[in-house]
């Protein structure tokens, strides 16, 4: 009678659970296919196809759809074709997999080592449990016992044959999975009492509404019971495996369990330690000696990872000041505040792997500052791939696109580009026409930093709402400060301006706003821009703009590119270095331009073979001591070695080693005695330095030593970190910036004035700089040398040269050289002198370091410019973009895709496939009689 009663109870429980299993999966599939997939899934898949979502991030989403689908298919199969009962399938496989997918897709943010380890633990536990479950084969028993041992929540596992006992890795996986399920149950237990307090008084209402909300309530019931049910299933499996192994190996089985848990816990606690704690600790005390700085540089990987973790804290962790558990127990359960606080503390301890130990927003700002100070570059620029992944991996597709717009900056597509070069003898007029297609619904700004030869001159800028040249908006030449002020003012007012500025000896910045959003403007979503410049011919052809940086803009192989009327293939770069000379290009010739006061600017060809190195001169070689120079030590060594071997045989140079405080800079008299193999190894390239700081250190150490030129050996710099200076440093000799590894995109006006006011320049090769310094051609009395650059020598002549041609179209090129010469004598605070230069610029319609081109579209804007040009600060230009835009910390994101996701999907496929195919494959490997016998037993 007892066996009959037990059998009846077991059958009843099995029937009830079967009903619950199908109600849960039917409800979840209804939510997944009607609610989740059409809305969130459509956007997610579309973004993944467009390359805006890593494919790896789709795996948890696939699991949310695929796991209940697969388990439902397996559940439909007859008992003899599936290896597990529905109870085992749900609480042992389906529910834990769904919990991992939900945790990863909706709750976790950018994965930390600790959370990654927890996910990997769950995957390992699921795989080991499924393998142990699938390889089980029941031992033949009497029919009534067999009925008790199948598909019942009270007897989930039938006995095993001795030759199919569990292995050590099965026991390890079950131990870890049981640990995770108990952990989940412990977290869930904090909500039981508040739930009962709230739910019991409204139980009748819940019963009524359950008929309407039954799918949601059933799914919630399944997930709420999952930690307890899974803990029970894994506990039974763990005990059975432990007992089986203990029967064979004795106490070693228990010792193995203890070792697995202790090792897992130790590794988890090690990985759980936030790396920013060590990074902040290392950087709290300034390094004051070479050895201390070298020690920090040896730990730069730890510092980098720690600062990245702190900067991404809003993406990786939940808020640490969340007190909702205390509020529940204090306001709902009516417990005393001290008791509620204690419960909150216990809850916070359990959730410490997912919470940030501190203020994530304050530490993110601190990390941004420390990163720039240590690594000499903005973190958003240097760590863009890591930040991009953090932003991409979120189910919030609108938030992801908003964040990626700042990181990727792929908002505006370059739809069309036409380049027309019109030779005029040995110089050419170049026109660039581009069409921008906004990929967003908001107005956008595009920005270029680019370079041209020093002798080139910008001559025009236009904006158009359509391709009709007659309807385009023409430019005004304005003082640089007023132009910048009006441009920024109109951008804030969402008006149409464009701004072209010279921000270095060869550097230009072009900005245009607004590129209308989709559905806006006369040509919806598009803006048309024209730009012209004039350039002298060079041996390798007509020089084209060389891109240093772009913002918001991108191009693809669908971009239509036309050069001189002929379509060209797509290319990754903006333009090649030059366009080959054609038959229309003439040989280099002399030119002249008459100035208003009677003198002439004369240009004559100058062959490369005529350049000379300096003789009997003394130079100051200033070395950038910032961290970013670590990447250019080989180039620095080569430059110093060239100076020692090629220049110092007939010249002298002193070396100045700059550094960050509190370490003091050094002066090394006579560069010849500097041992590159030994002494350079003692230099710590550390922290961040700007050109003005390096030059100030040089001036402090120089004393009264006279130099013929100052060479600052640096890298491409970080314009975003430059601070505004009210006045330029007065250089005692021409300042030449030698940028190892590439030109700096832009200079602040104080540094630019220091370069041009001292008759210096900028280049990437020290050999070229020394040749320009050493070459001092003359044309006799009555002439003054202005410049020697790009294959031409420029002079100021008191009289005309009859045999030299005069062409009004050539005058902008000559005016550019005349303004450069005048800048050697201008004082930045003398507005009359600056106005004189600006008047020349306006007269010839060109861009110079003092005057910019501004495109305005209405009289109101022109009136604003007129007023700005009357102000005393009309030449004062501010450093913009001191830091790249930081991603929105308020945006909810999930974690960065890791190899964990691949394991999750593979585990789901492997487990579901194994559940289905294991009995079939097993039956194929056995004899027909054996297969029939097992089928009869299963029945």
PDB file of N, CA and C in Angstrom, residues 241-271:
ATOM      1  N   UNK A 241      26.901  11.740  -7.223  1.00  0.00           N
ATOM      2  CA  UNK A 241      28.255  11.636  -7.768  1.00  0.00           C
ATOM      3  C   UNK A 241      29.277  11.490  -6.651  1.00  0.00           C
ATOM      4  N   UNK A 242      29.096  12.280  -5.572  1.00  0.00           N
ATOM      5  CA  UNK A 242      30.044  12.210  -4.462  1.00  0.00           C
ATOM      6  C   UNK A 242      30.008  10.831  -3.818  1.00  0.00           C
ATOM      7  N   UNK A 243      28.824  10.285  -3.605  1.00  0.00           N
ATOM      8  CA  UNK A 243      28.719   8.957  -2.984  1.00  0.00           C
ATOM      9  C   UNK A 243      29.324   7.880  -3.870  1.00  0.00           C
ATOM     10  N   UNK A 244      29.092   8.005  -5.179  1.00  0.00           N
ATOM     11  CA  UNK A 244      29.635   6.997  -6.095  1.00  0.00           C
ATOM     12  C   UNK A 244      31.152   7.023  -6.106  1.00  0.00           C
ATOM     13  N   UNK A 245      31.751   8.210  -6.140  1.00  0.00           N
ATOM     14  CA  UNK A 245      33.208   8.315  -6.153  1.00  0.00           C
ATOM     15  C   UNK A 245      33.792   7.988  -4.789  1.00  0.00           C
ATOM     16  N   UNK A 246      33.061   8.342  -3.705  1.00  0.00           N
ATOM     17  CA  UNK A 246      33.549   8.020  -2.367  1.00  0.00           C
ATOM     18  C   UNK A 246      33.574   6.516  -2.137  1.00  0.00           C
ATOM     19  N   UNK A 247      32.596   5.802  -2.713  1.00  0.00           N
ATOM     20  CA  UNK A 247      32.583   4.349  -2.575  1.00  0.00           C
ATOM     21  C   UNK A 247      33.810   3.709  -3.212  1.00  0.00           C
ATOM     22  N   UNK A 248      34.345   4.360  -4.231  1.00  0.00           N
ATOM     23  CA  UNK A 248      35.520   3.807  -4.925  1.00  0.00           C
ATOM     24  C   UNK A 248      36.827   4.380  -4.377  1.00  0.00           C
ATOM     25  N   UNK A 249      36.857   5.692  -4.039  1.00  0.00           N
ATOM     26  CA  UNK A 249      38.122   6.326  -3.672  1.00  0.00           C
ATOM     27  C   UNK A 249      38.180   6.791  -2.219  1.00  0.00           C
ATOM     28  N   UNK A 250      37.121   6.618  -1.476  1.00  0.00           N
ATOM     29  CA  UNK A 250      37.148   6.960  -0.065  1.00  0.00           C
ATOM     30  C   UNK A 250      37.138   8.460   0.173  1.00  0.00           C
ATOM     31  N   UNK A 251      37.953   8.876   1.154  1.00  0.00           N
ATOM     32  CA  UNK A 251      37.951  10.276   1.570  1.00  0.00           C
ATOM     33  C   UNK A 251      38.502  11.207   0.498  1.00  0.00           C
ATOM     34  N   UNK A 252      39.174  10.648  -0.505  1.00  0.00           N
ATOM     35  CA  UNK A 252      39.721  11.505  -1.562  1.00  0.00           C
ATOM     36  C   UNK A 252      38.608  12.242  -2.308  1.00  0.00           C
ATOM     37  N   UNK A 253      37.431  11.669  -2.374  1.00  0.00           N
ATOM     38  CA  UNK A 253      36.318  12.348  -3.044  1.00  0.00           C
ATOM     39  C   UNK A 253      35.922  13.615  -2.293  1.00  0.00           C
ATOM     40  N   UNK A 254      35.827  13.514  -0.953  1.00  0.00           N
ATOM     41  CA  UNK A 254      35.513  14.698  -0.169  1.00  0.00           C
ATOM     42  C   UNK A 254      36.605  15.741  -0.237  1.00  0.00           C
ATOM     43  N   UNK A 255      37.851  15.278  -0.188  1.00  0.00           N
ATOM     44  CA  UNK A 255      38.975  16.216  -0.292  1.00  0.00           C
ATOM     45  C   UNK A 255      38.964  16.931  -1.643  1.00  0.00           C
ATOM     46  N   UNK A 256      38.580  16.207  -2.682  1.00  0.00           N
ATOM     47  CA  UNK A 256      38.523  16.815  -4.013  1.00  0.00           C
ATOM     48  C   UNK A 256      37.476  17.927  -4.060  1.00  0.00           C
ATOM     49  N   UNK A 257      36.324  17.683  -3.442  1.00  0.00           N
ATOM     50  CA  UNK A 257      35.272  18.709  -3.413  1.00  0.00           C
ATOM     51  C   UNK A 257      35.759  19.958  -2.695  1.00  0.00           C
ATOM     52  N   UNK A 258      36.409  19.764  -1.552  1.00  0.00           N
ATOM     53  CA  UNK A 258      36.934  20.906  -0.795  1.00  0.00           C
ATOM     54  C   UNK A 258      37.976  21.657  -1.611  1.00  0.00           C
ATOM     55  N   UNK A 259      38.854  20.922  -2.297  1.00  0.00           N
ATOM     56  CA  UNK A 259      39.906  21.563  -3.089  1.00  0.00           C
ATOM     57  C   UNK A 259      39.311  22.348  -4.252  1.00  0.00           C
ATOM     58  N   UNK A 260      38.312  21.777  -4.918  1.00  0.00           N
ATOM     59  CA  UNK A 260      37.676  22.478  -6.048  1.00  0.00           C
ATOM     60  C   UNK A 260      37.025  23.766  -5.577  1.00  0.00           C
ATOM     61  N   UNK A 261      36.271  23.688  -4.493  1.00  0.00           N
ATOM     62  CA  UNK A 261      35.597  24.891  -4.005  1.00  0.00           C
ATOM     63  C   UNK A 261      36.603  25.934  -3.515  1.00  0.00           C
ATOM     64  N   UNK A 262      37.624  25.505  -2.775  1.00  0.00           N
ATOM     65  CA  UNK A 262      38.619  26.443  -2.259  1.00  0.00           C
ATOM     66  C   UNK A 262      39.399  27.095  -3.395  1.00  0.00           C
ATOM     67  N   UNK A 263      39.785  26.300  -4.387  1.00  0.00           N
ATOM     68  CA  UNK A 263      40.514  26.866  -5.522  1.00  0.00           C
ATOM     69  C   UNK A 263      39.658  27.834  -6.311  1.00  0.00           C
ATOM     70  N   UNK A 264      38.392  27.463  -6.524  1.00  0.00           N
ATOM     71  CA  UNK A 264      37.490  28.361  -7.258  1.00  0.00           C
ATOM     72  C   UNK A 264      37.289  29.666  -6.497  1.00  0.00           C
ATOM     73  N   UNK A 265      37.072  29.572  -5.197  1.00  0.00           N
ATOM     74  CA  UNK A 265      36.846  30.767  -4.391  1.00  0.00           C
ATOM     75  C   UNK A 265      38.084  31.660  -4.367  1.00  0.00           C
ATOM     76  N   UNK A 266      39.267  31.054  -4.237  1.00  0.00           N
ATOM     77  CA  UNK A 266      40.499  31.845  -4.220  1.00  0.00           C
ATOM     78  C   UNK A 266      40.707  32.564  -5.552  1.00  0.00           C
ATOM     79  N   UNK A 267      40.461  31.853  -6.649  1.00  0.00           N
ATOM     80  CA  UNK A 267      40.630  32.481  -7.962  1.00  0.00           C
ATOM     81  C   UNK A 267      39.599  33.575  -8.179  1.00  0.00           C
ATOM     82  N   UNK A 268      38.378  33.342  -7.723  1.00  0.00           N
ATOM     83  CA  UNK A 268      37.339  34.358  -7.883  1.00  0.00           C
ATOM     84  C   UNK A 268      37.666  35.613  -7.086  1.00  0.00           C
ATOM     85  N   UNK A 269      38.110  35.446  -5.853  1.00  0.00           N
ATOM     86  CA  UNK A 269      38.456  36.604  -5.028  1.00  0.00           C
ATOM     87  C   UNK A 269      39.639  37.361  -5.615  1.00  0.00           C
ATOM     88  N   UNK A 270      40.572  36.623  -6.235  1.00  0.00           N
ATOM     89  CA  UNK A 270      41.714  37.282  -6.883  1.00  0.00           C
ATOM     90  C   UNK A 270      41.259  38.105  -8.073  1.00  0.00           C
ATOM     91  N   UNK A 271      40.391  37.534  -8.891  1.00  0.00           N
ATOM     92  CA  UNK A 271      39.906  38.247 -10.076  1.00  0.00           C
ATOM     93  C   UNK A 271      38.945  39.366  -9.707  1.00  0.00           C
TER      94      UNK A 271
END
